[in-house]
Amino acid sequence: MSAAETPSDATPIAAREQRLVAVLGRARRRTSGIAGEQWLFVAGGALVFAGIVLVIIGWVGTSQTVLVAGQIPYVVSGGLLGLGLIFLGAFLYFGYWLALLVREGRARREEEGAELARVAVSLDRTNETLERIAELLVDERAPRRRQRRA
C-alpha cells in the first residue's frame, strides 16, 4: 500500500465481487454454440461419418478399377484417410465419454459429501442425546446409592 492509499480508500468487497460477477457473466455469454464436452461428441460423430463416407467412396472407386495401379489412389485417399478419420472420431467420442464419467463422478462425490455431512450431523445429535440420557441415569442413581448407605 502506498502512503496515499489507506484501507478506508479500498473498494468494498461486495462491490468488487459484483464487478467480478458482471465481467464473468459477459465472458460466459460470449462463448456461444456447443458447450462443454458436447463439442467432442459432435466432432467425433462428424469425423466418424466423414470417415465412413470416404471408405465407401474408396471402395466404390477401387471396385470399378481393374488395374492395381489405378486402385492405389482410391485405397490411399479413400480407405486410409477414411480409417484415420474414423479412429480420430472414435478417440474424440471416447474423450466425450470420459468427460461424462468425470462429471458424473464429481456429482456423485458432491452428493456423497452432502449425505456424509447429514450423517455426521445425525451422529452428533445422537451423541448429544445419549450423553443427556447418561447424565440423567447417573443423576437418578446417585440418590438411590445415598439411600442404601444410610
Short mmCIF file of C-alpha atoms in Angstrom, two decimals:
data_model
loop_
_atom_site.label_atom_id
_atom_site.label_comp_id
_atom_site.label_asym_id
_atom_site.label_seq_id
_atom_site.Cartn_x
_atom_site.Cartn_y
_atom_site.Cartn_z
CA MET A 1 0.00 0.00 0.00
CA SER A 2 1.23 3.46 -0.77
CA ALA A 3 1.07 6.34 1.66
CA ALA A 4 -1.88 7.89 -0.22
CA GLU A 5 -3.82 4.62 -0.24
CA THR A 6 -5.39 3.68 3.04
CA PRO A 7 -7.69 0.78 3.92
CA SER A 8 -10.67 3.16 4.04
CA ASP A 9 -9.98 4.12 0.39
CA ALA A 10 -10.19 0.49 -0.73
CA THR A 11 -13.21 -0.65 -2.70
CA PRO A 12 -15.69 -2.56 -0.55
CA ILE A 13 -15.53 -6.32 -1.04
CA ALA A 14 -19.19 -6.59 -2.07
CA ALA A 15 -18.70 -4.04 -4.88
CA ARG A 16 -15.61 -5.89 -6.13
CA GLU A 17 -17.50 -9.18 -6.10
CA GLN A 18 -20.37 -7.65 -8.07
CA ARG A 19 -17.93 -6.28 -10.62
CA LEU A 20 -16.28 -9.70 -10.92
CA VAL A 21 -19.65 -11.41 -11.41
CA ALA A 22 -20.59 -8.90 -14.11
CA VAL A 23 -17.31 -9.42 -16.00
CA LEU A 24 -17.56 -13.19 -15.78
CA GLY A 25 -21.19 -13.07 -16.87
CA ARG A 26 -20.22 -11.19 -20.03
CA ALA A 27 -17.38 -13.61 -20.71
CA ARG A 28 -19.70 -16.59 -20.32
CA ARG A 29 -22.23 -15.13 -22.76
CA ARG A 30 -19.55 -14.72 -25.43
CA THR A 31 -18.97 -18.44 -25.67
CA SER A 32 -22.00 -19.43 -27.68
CA GLY A 33 -22.57 -22.59 -29.63
CA ILE A 34 -21.73 -26.01 -28.32
CA ALA A 35 -20.88 -26.00 -24.63
CA GLY A 36 -18.57 -28.19 -22.59
CA GLU A 37 -17.81 -31.67 -23.74
CA GLN A 38 -20.63 -31.63 -26.31
CA TRP A 39 -18.21 -30.48 -28.99
CA LEU A 40 -16.29 -33.75 -28.53
CA PHE A 41 -19.47 -35.69 -29.25
CA VAL A 42 -20.40 -33.62 -32.29
CA ALA A 43 -16.89 -33.52 -33.77
CA GLY A 44 -16.38 -37.24 -33.10
CA GLY A 45 -19.65 -38.15 -34.78
CA ALA A 46 -18.93 -35.91 -37.77
CA LEU A 47 -15.43 -37.35 -38.24
CA VAL A 48 -16.66 -40.94 -37.99
CA PHE A 49 -19.38 -40.19 -40.53
CA ALA A 50 -16.90 -38.49 -42.89
CA GLY A 51 -14.51 -41.43 -42.50
CA ILE A 52 -17.21 -43.94 -43.36
CA VAL A 53 -18.18 -41.89 -46.41
CA LEU A 54 -14.51 -41.80 -47.54
CA VAL A 55 -14.14 -45.55 -47.06
CA ILE A 56 -17.28 -46.16 -49.15
CA ILE A 57 -16.06 -43.78 -51.86
CA GLY A 58 -12.69 -45.54 -51.86
CA TRP A 59 -14.33 -48.96 -52.07
CA VAL A 60 -16.60 -47.88 -54.94
CA GLY A 61 -13.64 -46.37 -56.81
CA THR A 62 -11.49 -49.44 -56.23
CA SER A 63 -14.23 -51.87 -57.26
CA GLN A 64 -14.71 -50.10 -60.60
CA THR A 65 -10.99 -50.06 -61.46
CA VAL A 66 -9.39 -53.17 -62.89
CA LEU A 67 -5.72 -52.18 -62.75
CA VAL A 68 -3.95 -52.28 -59.38
CA ALA A 69 -2.08 -49.07 -60.21
CA GLY A 70 -5.46 -47.33 -60.61
CA GLN A 71 -6.75 -48.75 -57.33
CA ILE A 72 -3.90 -47.40 -55.17
CA PRO A 73 -5.09 -43.76 -55.17
CA TYR A 74 -8.55 -44.89 -54.05
CA VAL A 75 -7.08 -47.04 -51.29
CA VAL A 76 -4.85 -44.23 -50.05
CA SER A 77 -7.30 -41.34 -50.31
CA GLY A 78 -10.48 -43.19 -49.52
CA GLY A 79 -9.52 -46.13 -47.38
CA LEU A 80 -6.58 -44.94 -45.30
CA LEU A 81 -7.78 -41.36 -44.86
CA GLY A 82 -11.25 -42.68 -44.03
CA LEU A 83 -9.85 -45.06 -41.44
CA GLY A 84 -7.81 -42.25 -39.96
CA LEU A 85 -10.91 -40.06 -39.65
CA ILE A 86 -12.87 -42.95 -38.14
CA PHE A 87 -10.19 -43.53 -35.50
CA LEU A 88 -9.87 -39.80 -34.78
CA GLY A 89 -13.65 -39.53 -34.39
CA ALA A 90 -13.66 -42.57 -32.12
CA PHE A 91 -10.97 -41.01 -29.93
CA LEU A 92 -12.98 -37.80 -29.67
CA TYR A 93 -16.09 -39.77 -28.74
CA PHE A 94 -14.01 -41.66 -26.16
CA GLY A 95 -12.93 -38.29 -24.75
CA TYR A 96 -16.59 -37.26 -24.57
CA TRP A 97 -17.42 -40.47 -22.72
CA LEU A 98 -14.57 -39.91 -20.25
CA ALA A 99 -15.69 -36.33 -19.67
CA LEU A 100 -19.20 -37.60 -18.88
CA LEU A 101 -17.75 -40.12 -16.43
CA VAL A 102 -15.73 -37.41 -14.71
CA ARG A 103 -18.75 -35.09 -14.48
CA GLU A 104 -20.96 -37.87 -13.09
CA GLY A 105 -18.22 -38.85 -10.65
CA ARG A 106 -17.94 -35.28 -9.40
CA ALA A 107 -21.71 -35.01 -8.99
CA ARG A 108 -21.80 -38.34 -7.15
CA ARG A 109 -18.92 -37.23 -4.92
CA GLU A 110 -20.76 -34.00 -4.06
CA GLU A 111 -23.94 -35.94 -3.27
CA GLU A 112 -22.00 -38.39 -1.12
CA GLY A 113 -20.29 -35.49 0.66
CA ALA A 114 -23.66 -33.91 1.42
CA GLU A 115 -25.00 -37.26 2.62
CA LEU A 116 -21.92 -37.74 4.78
CA ALA A 117 -22.44 -34.30 6.30
CA ARG A 118 -26.07 -35.20 7.08
CA VAL A 119 -24.92 -38.45 8.70
CA ALA A 120 -22.32 -36.56 10.75
CA VAL A 121 -24.97 -34.11 11.99
CA SER A 122 -27.26 -37.01 12.83
CA LEU A 123 -24.48 -38.76 14.72
CA ASP A 124 -23.71 -35.59 16.65
CA ARG A 125 -27.36 -35.28 17.66
CA THR A 126 -27.41 -38.95 18.66
CA ASN A 127 -24.28 -38.49 20.76
CA GLU A 128 -25.76 -35.45 22.47
CA THR A 129 -28.95 -37.37 23.22
CA LEU A 130 -27.00 -40.33 24.59
CA GLU A 131 -24.91 -38.02 26.75
CA ARG A 132 -28.08 -36.45 28.19
CA ILE A 133 -29.54 -39.89 28.87
CA ALA A 134 -26.32 -40.98 30.56
CA GLU A 135 -26.33 -37.84 32.72
CA LEU A 136 -29.95 -38.45 33.70
CA LEU A 137 -29.19 -42.05 34.59
CA VAL A 138 -26.20 -41.03 36.68
CA ASP A 139 -28.22 -38.32 38.44
CA GLU A 140 -31.07 -40.78 39.05
CA ARG A 141 -28.81 -43.46 40.58
CA ALA A 142 -26.90 -41.07 42.84
CA PRO A 143 -29.81 -40.52 45.31
CA ARG A 144 -30.51 -44.26 45.43
CA ARG A 145 -26.92 -45.02 46.42
CA ARG A 146 -27.10 -42.46 49.21
CA GLN A 147 -30.31 -44.02 50.47
CA ARG A 148 -28.76 -47.51 50.52
CA ARG A 149 -25.75 -46.31 52.52
CA ALA A 150 -27.90 -44.61 55.13
#
